[in-house]
Coordinates of C-alpha atoms and ligand atoms in Angstrom, one line a residue:
Chain A
M1 CA 63.1 31.6 174.9
A2 CA 66.3 31.7 172.7
K3 CA 69.6 32.3 173.5
S4 CA 70.4 35.5 174.0
I5 CA 73.4 36.4 171.9
L6 CA 74.0 40.0 173.8
E7 CA 72.9 41.9 176.6
V8 CA 73.7 45.7 177.6
K9 CA 72.7 46.5 180.6
G10 CA 72.9 50.3 182.1
I11 CA 74.5 51.6 180.1
K12 CA 75.8 55.3 180.6
L13 CA 78.0 57.6 178.4
A14 CA 78.7 61.0 177.7
F15 CA 81.1 63.6 175.4
G16 CA 81.5 66.3 177.4
G17 CA 78.3 67.8 178.6
V18 CA 76.1 65.5 176.4
Q19 CA 74.5 62.3 177.6
A20 CA 75.6 60.4 174.2
I21 CA 73.5 56.9 176.1
D22 CA 71.5 57.1 179.8
D23 CA 71.1 54.2 181.1
C24 CA 70.3 52.0 177.8
S25 CA 69.4 48.4 178.3
F26 CA 68.0 45.7 176.0
H27 CA 69.5 42.2 174.8
I28 CA 69.1 40.4 171.4
E29 CA 68.5 37.0 170.2
E30 CA 70.6 34.7 169.1
G31 CA 69.8 33.8 164.2
T32 CA 67.5 36.9 164.5
I33 CA 68.1 40.3 162.5
T34 CA 66.4 43.0 165.0
A35 CA 66.5 47.3 163.9
L36 CA 67.6 49.5 166.2
I37 CA 65.7 52.8 165.8
G38 CA 65.4 56.0 167.1
P39 CA 65.2 59.7 166.0
N40 CA 68.7 61.6 165.2
G41 CA 70.8 62.5 167.8
A42 CA 69.5 59.0 169.8
G43 CA 72.4 57.4 170.9
K44 CA 72.9 55.0 168.3
S45 CA 75.8 54.8 166.5
T46 CA 77.0 55.7 170.0
M47 CA 75.9 52.3 171.1
V48 CA 77.0 50.5 168.4
N49 CA 79.8 52.4 169.5
V50 CA 80.1 50.9 173.4
I51 CA 79.1 47.2 171.9
S52 CA 81.4 46.9 169.4
G53 CA 84.2 48.1 171.7
T54 CA 85.1 51.4 170.3
Y55 CA 84.0 53.1 173.3
R56 CA 84.3 52.4 177.1
P57 CA 80.7 53.1 178.5
D58 CA 80.8 55.3 181.3
E59 CA 78.5 53.0 183.6
G60 CA 77.1 49.5 183.0
H61 CA 78.4 47.0 181.3
V62 CA 77.9 44.9 177.3
I63 CA 77.8 41.0 177.7
L64 CA 78.4 38.7 174.8
D65 CA 78.3 34.6 175.0
G66 CA 77.0 35.6 178.9
K67 CA 80.1 36.7 179.3
D68 CA 81.2 40.3 180.6
V69 CA 83.2 42.0 177.5
T70 CA 82.9 45.7 178.9
R71 CA 86.6 46.1 179.4
M72 CA 87.8 44.2 176.5
P73 CA 89.4 45.9 173.6
N74 CA 86.9 45.9 169.7
Y75 CA 89.7 43.9 168.1
V76 CA 89.0 41.1 170.2
R77 CA 85.9 41.4 170.5
A78 CA 85.6 40.6 166.7
Q79 CA 87.5 38.0 166.7
H80 CA 85.0 36.0 169.2
G81 CA 83.0 36.9 165.8
L82 CA 81.4 40.4 167.1
L83 CA 81.8 42.5 164.0
R84 CA 79.9 46.0 162.9
T85 CA 80.0 48.5 159.5
F86 CA 80.4 52.2 160.0
Q87 CA 77.6 54.1 159.3
I88 CA 79.9 55.7 156.4
S89 CA 81.6 54.1 154.3
R90 CA 84.9 52.8 155.2
E91 CA 86.6 51.2 152.4
F92 CA 90.0 50.4 152.5
A93 CA 90.9 53.0 149.3
N94 CA 93.7 51.5 147.8
L95 CA 93.0 48.5 148.1
T96 CA 91.3 46.7 145.2
V97 CA 88.1 45.7 146.6
L98 CA 88.8 41.5 146.7
E99 CA 92.1 42.8 148.8
N100 CA 89.3 44.5 151.3
L101 CA 88.3 41.2 151.4
L102 CA 91.0 39.5 152.2
V103 CA 92.0 41.4 154.9
V104 CA 89.5 41.2 157.5
R105 CA 89.6 37.1 157.0
Q106 CA 91.2 36.5 161.1
G107 CA 94.0 34.0 161.4
Q108 CA 95.7 34.1 158.2
V109 CA 99.2 32.1 158.3
G110 CA 100.9 35.0 156.8
E111 CA 99.2 37.4 159.3
S112 CA 102.7 37.2 162.2
L113 CA 106.2 38.4 160.9
F114 CA 107.4 34.7 161.0
G115 CA 104.7 33.0 158.8
A116 CA 105.0 35.9 156.1
L117 CA 108.8 35.2 155.8
F118 CA 108.9 31.5 156.4
R119 CA 105.8 29.7 155.5
A120 CA 105.6 31.7 152.2
K121 CA 104.1 28.3 150.4
R122 CA 101.0 27.2 153.1
W123 CA 99.6 31.6 152.6
Q124 CA 100.5 31.2 149.3
E125 CA 97.9 28.5 149.3
Q126 CA 95.9 29.8 151.9
T127 CA 95.3 33.3 150.2
K128 CA 94.6 31.2 146.4
E129 CA 91.4 29.6 148.8
L130 CA 90.9 32.9 150.2
V131 CA 91.2 34.5 146.5
A132 CA 87.9 31.3 145.4
E133 CA 86.0 32.9 148.7
A134 CA 86.1 36.4 148.7
N135 CA 85.1 36.4 144.6
D136 CA 82.0 33.7 145.5
I137 CA 80.9 36.4 147.9
L138 CA 81.9 39.2 145.6
N139 CA 79.6 37.7 143.1
T140 CA 77.2 37.4 144.7
F141 CA 76.9 41.0 146.2
G142 CA 77.6 41.8 142.2
L143 CA 80.2 43.6 142.8
Y144 CA 82.5 40.0 140.5
R145 CA 83.5 42.4 137.8
L146 CA 85.4 45.2 139.8
R147 CA 87.1 42.9 142.0
N148 CA 90.2 44.7 140.8
E149 CA 89.6 48.3 141.4
Y150 CA 90.5 50.2 144.1
A151 CA 87.4 50.1 146.6
G152 CA 88.4 54.3 146.0
N153 CA 86.6 54.7 142.8
L154 CA 83.9 53.2 143.3
S155 CA 81.1 54.2 144.0
G156 CA 79.1 55.6 147.1
G157 CA 75.9 52.2 146.5
Q158 CA 79.2 50.4 145.2
K159 CA 81.2 51.1 148.6
R160 CA 77.9 50.2 150.3
L161 CA 78.2 47.0 149.0
V162 CA 81.8 46.5 149.6
E163 CA 81.5 47.0 153.3
L164 CA 78.4 44.4 153.5
A165 CA 81.1 42.2 151.6
R166 CA 83.4 42.7 153.6
A167 CA 81.9 41.8 156.8
V168 CA 80.5 38.0 154.8
M169 CA 84.3 37.6 154.1
A170 CA 85.2 38.3 157.9
K171 CA 82.6 35.7 159.1
P172 CA 80.5 37.2 161.8
R173 CA 77.9 35.8 164.2
L174 CA 77.2 38.8 165.4
L175 CA 77.2 42.1 162.7
L176 CA 75.8 44.9 163.7
L177 CA 74.9 47.8 160.5
D178 CA 75.0 50.7 160.8
E179 CA 72.7 51.9 158.4
P180 CA 73.9 50.4 155.2
M181 CA 70.9 51.5 153.5
A182 CA 71.7 55.5 153.8
G183 CA 72.1 57.5 150.6
V184 CA 71.3 54.3 148.2
T185 CA 69.0 53.7 145.7
P186 CA 65.4 52.1 146.2
A187 CA 67.0 49.0 143.9
L188 CA 70.1 49.1 145.8
I189 CA 67.9 48.6 149.5
E190 CA 66.0 46.2 148.0
R191 CA 69.5 43.9 147.2
L192 CA 70.4 44.7 150.3
G193 CA 67.9 43.9 152.5
H194 CA 67.5 40.5 150.4
H195 CA 71.3 39.6 151.3
I196 CA 70.9 40.3 154.4
V197 CA 67.6 38.3 155.2
E198 CA 69.6 35.2 153.3
L199 CA 72.6 35.3 155.4
N200 CA 70.6 35.3 158.6
R201 CA 69.8 32.5 157.2
E202 CA 71.6 30.7 155.6
L203 CA 75.1 31.7 157.9
G204 CA 73.1 32.2 160.3
V205 CA 74.0 35.0 161.2
T206 CA 72.2 37.6 164.0
F207 CA 72.3 40.8 162.9
V208 CA 71.8 44.8 165.0
L209 CA 69.7 46.7 162.3
V210 CA 70.3 50.7 163.1
E211 CA 67.9 51.9 160.5
H212 CA 65.7 55.1 159.1
N213 CA 63.6 53.6 156.3
L214 CA 60.7 51.8 158.9
D215 CA 59.6 50.0 155.4
V216 CA 62.4 47.9 155.6
V217 CA 62.6 46.9 158.7
E218 CA 58.8 46.2 158.3
K219 CA 60.3 43.6 156.1
I220 CA 62.9 42.0 157.6
C221 CA 63.0 42.4 160.9
S222 CA 61.5 40.4 163.8
R223 CA 61.8 42.5 166.5
V224 CA 62.5 46.7 167.2
V225 CA 64.7 48.0 169.8
V226 CA 63.4 52.1 170.1
M227 CA 66.1 54.8 171.8
A228 CA 65.1 58.1 172.4
L229 CA 67.6 60.2 174.0
G230 CA 70.0 57.8 175.3
K231 CA 67.5 55.3 177.1
Q232 CA 66.0 52.2 175.7
L233 CA 62.0 53.2 175.0
A234 CA 60.5 50.1 174.5
D235 CA 60.7 46.9 171.9
G236 CA 58.6 44.7 169.8
T237 CA 57.5 44.0 167.0
L238 CA 56.4 47.1 164.4
A239 CA 53.2 46.0 164.6
E240 CA 53.1 46.8 168.7
L241 CA 55.1 49.5 168.8
R242 CA 52.6 51.2 166.1
S243 CA 49.8 51.3 169.2
N244 CA 52.5 52.6 172.0
Q245 CA 52.0 56.3 172.4
A246 CA 55.4 56.4 173.8
V247 CA 57.2 55.9 171.2
I248 CA 54.8 58.0 168.6
D249 CA 55.7 60.5 170.7
A250 CA 59.3 60.5 170.3
Y251 CA 60.3 59.0 168.0
L252 CA 57.2 59.0 165.5
G253 CA 56.3 62.3 166.2
G254 CA 55.2 65.0 163.3
G255 CA 55.5 63.6 160.0
A256 CA 56.7 60.5 161.1
R257 CA 53.5 59.4 162.9
E258 CA 51.1 59.5 159.7
R259 CA 53.2 56.7 158.3
V260 CA 53.5 54.8 160.8
G261 CA 50.2 55.0 161.8
S262 CA 48.8 54.3 158.6
Chain B
M1 CA 141.7 54.9 136.8
T2 CA 142.9 54.0 140.4
L3 CA 140.5 57.0 141.4
I4 CA 137.7 56.8 139.1
L5 CA 137.6 53.6 140.3
G6 CA 137.2 54.2 143.7
Y7 CA 134.3 57.2 143.6
V8 CA 132.7 54.5 141.7
A9 CA 132.9 52.3 144.3
T10 CA 131.7 54.6 147.1
L11 CA 128.8 55.7 144.4
L12 CA 127.8 52.2 144.9
V13 CA 128.0 51.9 148.2
T14 CA 125.6 54.8 148.5
F15 CA 123.1 53.3 146.4
F16 CA 122.9 50.7 147.9
T17 CA 122.5 52.0 151.5
Y18 CA 120.2 54.4 150.2
N19 CA 118.7 51.5 148.7
I20 CA 118.4 50.2 152.6
F21 CA 117.1 53.5 154.0
V22 CA 114.3 53.9 151.6
I23 CA 113.0 50.7 152.0
G24 CA 112.6 51.0 155.5
L25 CA 111.1 53.9 155.7
N26 CA 108.8 52.5 153.0
I27 CA 108.0 49.9 154.9
Q28 CA 107.1 52.2 158.0
F29 CA 105.1 55.3 155.7
G30 CA 104.6 53.5 152.1
Y31 CA 103.1 50.3 153.8
A32 CA 102.2 51.0 157.4
G33 CA 101.0 54.9 156.8
I34 CA 103.8 55.6 159.9
L35 CA 104.8 59.6 159.7
N36 CA 108.8 59.2 160.8
F37 CA 110.3 62.2 160.5
T38 CA 114.0 61.2 162.0
V39 CA 114.8 58.3 159.8
I40 CA 117.8 59.5 159.9
T41 CA 118.4 59.2 163.6
F42 CA 117.2 55.5 162.8
M43 CA 120.9 55.3 161.3
A44 CA 123.1 57.1 163.5
F45 CA 122.1 54.3 166.1
G46 CA 122.8 51.7 164.1
A47 CA 126.3 53.4 163.5
Y48 CA 126.9 55.2 166.5
F49 CA 126.3 51.8 168.1
Y50 CA 128.2 49.4 165.8
A51 CA 131.3 51.6 166.0
V52 CA 130.9 51.5 170.1
F53 CA 130.8 47.8 170.6
V54 CA 133.5 46.9 168.1
M55 CA 136.3 49.9 168.6
P56 CA 138.1 49.3 171.0
H57 CA 138.0 50.6 174.9
A58 CA 138.4 54.5 175.0
D59 CA 141.8 56.0 174.8
N60 CA 140.7 58.8 177.9
S61 CA 144.4 59.8 177.2
S62 CA 143.5 61.1 173.0
Q63 CA 140.9 63.3 174.9
V64 CA 138.9 61.2 172.8
F65 CA 135.6 59.7 174.5
Y66 CA 132.9 57.0 174.2
I67 CA 130.7 54.3 175.9
L68 CA 131.4 50.9 176.4
G69 CA 134.4 50.1 173.5
L70 CA 133.8 46.6 173.6
H71 CA 136.1 45.6 170.4
W72 CA 134.1 42.8 169.6
P73 CA 134.3 40.5 166.0
W74 CA 132.5 42.9 163.5
P75 CA 129.6 41.1 162.7
L76 CA 127.9 41.0 166.7
A77 CA 129.5 44.6 166.2
M78 CA 127.0 44.7 163.9
L79 CA 124.1 42.9 165.7
A80 CA 124.3 45.2 168.1
G81 CA 123.4 48.2 166.5
I82 CA 120.9 46.1 164.4
V83 CA 119.4 45.7 167.9
A84 CA 120.0 49.1 168.7
S85 CA 118.0 51.1 166.0
G86 CA 114.9 48.5 166.1
A87 CA 115.1 49.2 170.4
L88 CA 115.2 53.0 169.3
G89 CA 112.1 52.4 167.2
Y90 CA 110.2 49.8 169.7
L91 CA 110.4 52.9 172.3
V92 CA 108.5 55.9 170.2
G93 CA 106.0 53.2 169.0
L94 CA 105.5 53.0 172.2
I95 CA 104.9 56.7 173.4
A96 CA 103.7 57.3 169.4
L97 CA 101.9 54.1 168.6
K98 CA 99.2 53.5 171.2
R99 CA 97.2 56.5 171.6
L100 CA 98.5 58.8 169.1
R101 CA 97.7 60.2 165.6
S102 CA 99.8 60.1 162.5
D103 CA 99.9 63.8 162.7
Y104 CA 100.7 63.6 166.9
L105 CA 102.8 60.8 166.3
A106 CA 105.2 62.9 163.3
I107 CA 106.0 65.5 166.0
V108 CA 107.2 63.1 168.3
T109 CA 108.8 61.4 166.2
L110 CA 110.8 65.4 164.4
A111 CA 111.1 65.7 168.7
T112 CA 113.0 62.3 169.4
G113 CA 115.2 63.1 165.8
T114 CA 115.8 66.9 168.0
L115 CA 116.4 65.1 171.5
V116 CA 118.6 62.8 170.5
Y117 CA 120.9 65.1 168.0
G118 CA 120.9 67.3 171.2
L119 CA 122.6 65.0 173.8
F120 CA 125.3 63.1 171.1
G121 CA 126.5 66.7 170.1
N122 CA 126.5 67.8 173.6
N123 CA 127.3 65.2 175.4
N124 CA 131.3 64.2 174.6
K125 CA 131.2 61.7 177.0
L126 CA 128.9 59.3 174.9
F127 CA 130.1 58.9 171.3
D128 CA 132.7 61.8 171.3
G129 CA 130.3 64.8 170.9
W130 CA 130.5 67.0 168.2
S131 CA 133.6 65.1 166.6
G132 CA 132.4 62.5 166.5
L133 CA 133.8 58.8 166.4
F134 CA 136.7 58.1 164.0
N135 CA 138.7 54.8 163.3
V136 CA 136.1 52.7 163.3
N137 CA 137.1 49.0 163.0
Q138 CA 135.9 48.5 159.2
P139 CA 135.4 45.2 157.9
F140 CA 137.4 43.2 156.1
Q141 CA 140.6 44.3 156.5
S142 CA 142.5 41.6 157.5
V143 CA 141.9 40.1 153.5
A144 CA 141.6 44.0 151.8
T145 CA 145.9 44.7 152.2
N146 CA 146.5 44.5 149.1
H147 CA 145.4 47.9 146.8
P148 CA 143.4 50.8 148.8
N149 CA 141.0 50.1 146.1
E150 CA 139.7 47.2 147.3
F151 CA 138.3 46.8 150.4
S152 CA 136.2 49.6 148.1
W153 CA 134.9 46.9 146.2
I154 CA 134.8 44.2 149.0
F155 CA 132.2 46.7 149.8
V156 CA 130.4 47.1 147.0
V157 CA 129.6 44.1 147.0
F158 CA 129.0 43.1 151.0
S159 CA 127.0 46.1 150.8
G160 CA 125.0 44.9 148.2
V161 CA 124.3 41.6 148.6
V162 CA 123.0 43.2 152.2
M163 CA 120.5 45.3 149.8
L164 CA 119.5 42.5 148.4
V165 CA 118.4 40.7 151.4
V166 CA 117.0 43.8 152.3
W167 CA 115.2 44.4 148.9
L168 CA 114.3 40.4 149.2
F169 CA 112.4 40.8 152.3
A170 CA 110.7 43.4 152.1
N171 CA 108.9 42.1 149.1
R172 CA 107.6 39.2 150.5
L173 CA 106.2 41.2 153.8
Y174 CA 104.7 43.6 151.2
A175 CA 102.8 40.4 149.4
S176 CA 102.4 38.6 152.6
P177 CA 99.0 39.1 154.9
L178 CA 100.9 40.8 157.0
G179 CA 102.1 43.4 154.8
R180 CA 97.8 43.9 153.7
S181 CA 97.3 44.7 156.6
M182 CA 100.4 47.0 157.4
R183 CA 98.8 48.4 153.8
A184 CA 95.0 48.3 155.6
I185 CA 95.9 49.9 158.6
R186 CA 97.6 53.0 156.3
E187 CA 93.9 53.5 154.7
D188 CA 92.1 52.7 158.1
Q189 CA 93.2 51.8 161.5
D190 CA 90.0 51.9 163.2
V191 CA 88.4 49.5 160.3
V192 CA 91.5 46.3 160.8
D193 CA 91.0 47.0 164.9
S194 CA 87.7 46.5 164.1
F195 CA 87.4 43.2 162.5
G196 CA 89.9 41.3 165.1
K197 CA 93.5 42.8 164.1
N198 CA 95.3 44.5 167.0
S199 CA 96.7 47.3 164.6
F200 CA 98.8 48.5 167.2
K201 CA 101.6 45.4 167.4
V202 CA 101.4 45.6 163.7
R203 CA 102.2 49.3 163.1
M204 CA 104.6 48.5 165.9
L205 CA 106.0 45.9 164.2
A206 CA 106.2 47.7 161.7
M207 CA 107.8 50.7 163.1
V208 CA 110.4 48.1 164.7
I209 CA 111.3 46.9 161.6
G210 CA 111.9 49.9 159.2
S211 CA 113.5 51.0 162.3
V212 CA 116.3 47.5 162.1
I213 CA 116.4 48.7 158.2
V214 CA 117.4 51.5 158.8
G215 CA 120.0 50.6 161.7
I216 CA 121.7 48.3 158.8
G217 CA 122.1 50.7 156.8
G218 CA 123.2 52.9 159.5
V219 CA 126.5 50.3 160.0
L220 CA 127.0 49.6 156.8
T221 CA 127.6 53.6 156.0
I222 CA 130.4 53.7 159.2
Q223 CA 132.0 50.6 157.9
Y224 CA 132.2 51.7 154.5
I225 CA 133.9 55.8 156.2
G226 CA 135.2 54.2 159.1
A227 CA 133.9 57.4 160.8
L228 CA 130.2 59.4 162.1
S229 CA 129.9 62.5 163.2
P230 CA 127.1 64.8 164.2
A231 CA 127.2 67.1 160.9
G232 CA 126.8 64.1 159.1
W233 CA 123.4 63.8 160.6
T234 CA 121.4 66.2 159.8
T235 CA 117.5 67.0 159.8
G236 CA 118.6 67.5 155.9
E237 CA 119.5 63.9 155.4
T238 CA 116.0 63.0 156.4
F239 CA 114.4 65.5 154.0
V240 CA 117.6 63.1 151.1
V241 CA 115.7 59.8 152.1
W242 CA 111.7 61.3 152.2
A243 CA 112.5 62.6 148.7
A244 CA 113.9 59.7 147.5
L245 CA 110.4 57.8 148.8
L246 CA 108.0 60.0 147.4
V247 CA 109.6 60.6 144.3
G248 CA 110.6 57.5 143.2
G249 CA 107.2 56.1 144.6
R250 CA 105.5 54.8 147.7
A251 CA 104.8 51.4 148.8
N252 CA 106.6 50.2 145.7
N253 CA 110.5 48.8 146.1
L254 CA 111.6 49.5 143.3
G255 CA 109.9 53.3 143.4
A256 CA 112.3 53.4 146.5
I257 CA 115.3 51.9 144.6
V258 CA 114.5 54.6 141.3
G259 CA 114.3 57.1 143.9
S260 CA 118.0 56.7 145.7
L261 CA 119.4 56.5 141.8
L262 CA 117.6 59.8 141.4
V263 CA 117.6 61.8 144.4
A264 CA 120.1 60.3 146.3
V265 CA 122.7 59.4 143.8
I266 CA 123.0 61.3 140.9
F267 CA 121.0 65.2 142.7
N268 CA 122.9 64.8 145.3
E269 CA 126.6 63.2 144.5
A270 CA 126.5 65.9 141.7
T271 CA 126.0 68.7 143.6
R272 CA 128.8 68.2 145.3
Y273 CA 130.8 68.4 143.3
I274 CA 129.9 71.8 142.1
P275 CA 133.6 74.0 142.9
Q276 CA 133.2 75.9 146.1
V277 CA 132.0 79.9 145.8
P278 CA 134.6 80.8 148.5
S279 CA 132.6 83.1 150.1
H280 CA 129.8 82.1 150.2
P281 CA 131.4 78.3 152.1
N282 CA 127.4 77.3 152.6
L283 CA 125.9 78.1 149.1
I284 CA 126.5 75.0 147.5
P285 CA 124.6 72.7 150.6
N286 CA 121.9 74.9 150.8
L287 CA 121.8 75.1 147.5
R288 CA 121.5 71.4 147.4
N289 CA 118.7 70.9 149.8
V290 CA 116.8 73.6 147.7
I291 CA 117.4 71.6 143.9
I292 CA 116.0 68.5 146.2
G293 CA 112.6 70.2 147.2
G294 CA 112.2 71.4 144.1
L295 CA 112.3 68.0 142.6
V296 CA 109.5 67.1 145.4
I297 CA 107.1 69.8 144.7
L298 CA 107.3 68.9 141.3
S299 CA 106.8 65.4 141.0
I300 CA 103.7 66.2 143.9
W301 CA 102.8 68.4 141.7
F302 CA 103.1 66.4 137.8
R303 CA 103.6 63.0 139.3
P304 CA 101.7 62.5 143.0
Q305 CA 102.2 58.5 143.7
G306 CA 106.2 59.1 142.4
V307 CA 107.6 57.8 139.3
V308 CA 106.8 54.0 140.1
P309 CA 103.2 53.9 142.0
E310 CA 102.5 51.3 143.9
K311 CA 101.3 48.3 141.7
K312 CA 98.0 47.0 141.6
A313 CA 97.4 43.7 143.4
S314 CA 96.7 40.6 141.0
F315 CA 95.8 37.2 142.0
L316 CA 95.7 34.0 140.1
E317 CA 92.2 32.8 140.2
V318 CA 89.7 30.8 138.3
P319 CA 87.2 32.4 137.0
L320 CA 83.5 33.2 137.9
V321 CA 80.4 33.5 135.2
D322 CA 79.5 36.9 136.9
K323 CA 76.4 36.4 137.9
Y324 CA 75.2 39.9 137.4
A325 CA 77.2 41.1 134.5
Q326 CA 73.4 41.7 133.0
G327 CA 72.7 44.4 136.0
F328 CA 70.0 42.2 138.9
P329 CA 66.6 41.6 137.4
G330 CA 63.7 44.3 138.1
E331 CA 67.0 47.0 137.5
E332 CA 67.5 49.7 134.6
P333 CA 70.4 48.3 132.9
G334 CA 74.1 49.4 134.6
G335 CA 71.3 49.7 137.9
T336 CA 72.7 49.9 140.9
L337 CA 76.1 49.4 139.7
S338 CA 76.5 52.6 137.3
P339 CA 77.8 55.4 139.7
A340 CA 75.5 58.0 138.5
A341 CA 72.4 55.7 139.9
S342 CA 74.1 55.4 143.4
E343 CA 75.2 58.1 144.3
A344 CA 74.2 59.8 147.7
Ligands
ATP1 N1 82.3 61.3 169.6 C1 80.9 62.3 169.8 N2 81.6 64.1 170.4 C2 80.4 64.2 171.3 N3 79.8 64.3 171.1 C3 79.3 63.3 170.0 C4 79.9 62.1 170.2 N4 78.9 61.2 169.0 C5 77.9 61.7 169.6 N5 78.2 62.3 170.2 C6 76.4 63.3 170.2 O1 75.4 61.8 171.4 C7 74.3 61.7 170.6 C8 73.9 60.5 169.8 O2 74.6 60.6 169.1 P1 74.1 59.8 168.2 O3 75.3 59.5 166.5 O4 75.2 58.2 168.8 O5 73.4 59.5 167.6 P2 72.5 58.4 166.5 O6 71.4 57.6 166.9 O7 73.4 57.9 165.8 O8 71.6 59.4 164.9 P3 72.1 59.9 163.5 O9 69.7 58.4 164.1 O10 71.3 61.0 163.2 O11 73.2 58.5 163.3 C9 74.0 62.8 169.8 O12 74.1 63.9 170.8 C10 75.5 63.7 169.1 O13 75.5 65.1 169.1
MG2 MG1 74.1 57.5 164.1

């Protein structure tokens, strides 16, 4: 069995009276694309926030590369290569698309006050290299000709692409995508899926993908974790889950039953 | 002639010091999105601390009281004033930047301003209370002895050079990766955090740098006038600095300069020379605020980005061949990249 890059163990988190996550555990293997599915309100986004360190759980542990990071602030986790995107696009609206990418690369010389003031030659050179790198990424995502637009002026679909391109620029090892395909056209869903698979194959990025669209899950995810009512309900391949009665009842009940059962 | 030359010198010094205030606020608000509603308190901190470091021990027989009175040489006292202002910025940052969102931060700055104002005014042992400090040692006194305007013009050059240094510093900061991080934080702080940057630290840096710069302006103010009392740093003065930044254009230091010229020098100064109405002594100062308020409203209405808006970033780059200039295979022309097609 491949090594776990991420493990969550016994996570509990309540918002007031709402037990958003209720003793949830699962693990993610390195180099895979894993789907995290579940009905609305199952706690998927909350789990993404717990893993990335935006929320601190009431109980339980988040383990990254075998190391307990439960008490580590989100920006430090990100420095270890654990990155995430947001369910609603959160581009830097008044920065250009290109700048949206430039800003997220870590370890730039000009990020300290001293470096910014006294090592201008060095960061100017570095910025030039990063611009070339970012343009390459933007070209792959079909955003090249929009690079000098303010990100806030882009369409909803373009913003989803920027969100993913920006994450790529940050060189993730483990990337949590919270419904990257929500509210985009079928053609764009196809492309986003294609980019994700490519990043996984070529750069070895591990993905956790929160997704409602089971066709996408079927196509690109090798394993599926199902959450319901804040708990981990089951995991396995989508084919295995189709015959799992608990999953069908909890998640796929009603109209979704036929879609999955078919 | 002497009178006019002296007046022009004063206008220039006013212009330069306001530039410095507005650039300081621009780094806080224009770059990093920090709402500092008590800019002028940092000016006063710089000025007062310069004064008590540069002046000799308080002569209590004259009923003037102030702390320290160390009689340091003016460059060192200047440094002390700047450090004091930066330290206040750090303190306010510690209280407000760690947990609070921007609107609460604004309230904390307002509260700080009111607190400091009340304390410095009512406690006459700190900085001589409401009467304030006067006869504050001015720099260049040993060289400027011949003519009343000589000091003024030496000071024009001095404050101009200081302003130039601040301007170059601010522009380099803006263009640097650190400046870009600040602007990203202005747009969405949480996202910056989730990409591995300690946004608290970066915001704190912007807060302290801004406070230091405003403090520099404060030191220059008291060096030039030689006196400062609480009447000289009321909340209205913060309003003038904000008005200059908003009218001129935030996140662009050229805008800061245009704004200080328009608001702080032309409007502010011009209204000073309207003759007083003897029966209503407060009419003119109040009218001044009304006029500046009107200017802000007009500018936000008609030109929300300010006279000189933020510049769009551009980079030297090697052009690429756009792989998807024709859209994507299997998609309609324009495809997913036409706004209508991909709107959620
Ligand atoms: N910040 C919050 N404050 C209070 N309650 C919250 C908060 N965030 C989530 N919840 C609640 O926690 C539960 C889980 O929400 P969460 O957003 O994690 O669900 P989800 O699985 O992502 O759903 P969806 O598929 O609709 O995105 C819901 O009942 C939600 O109302
Ligand atoms: Mg969600």
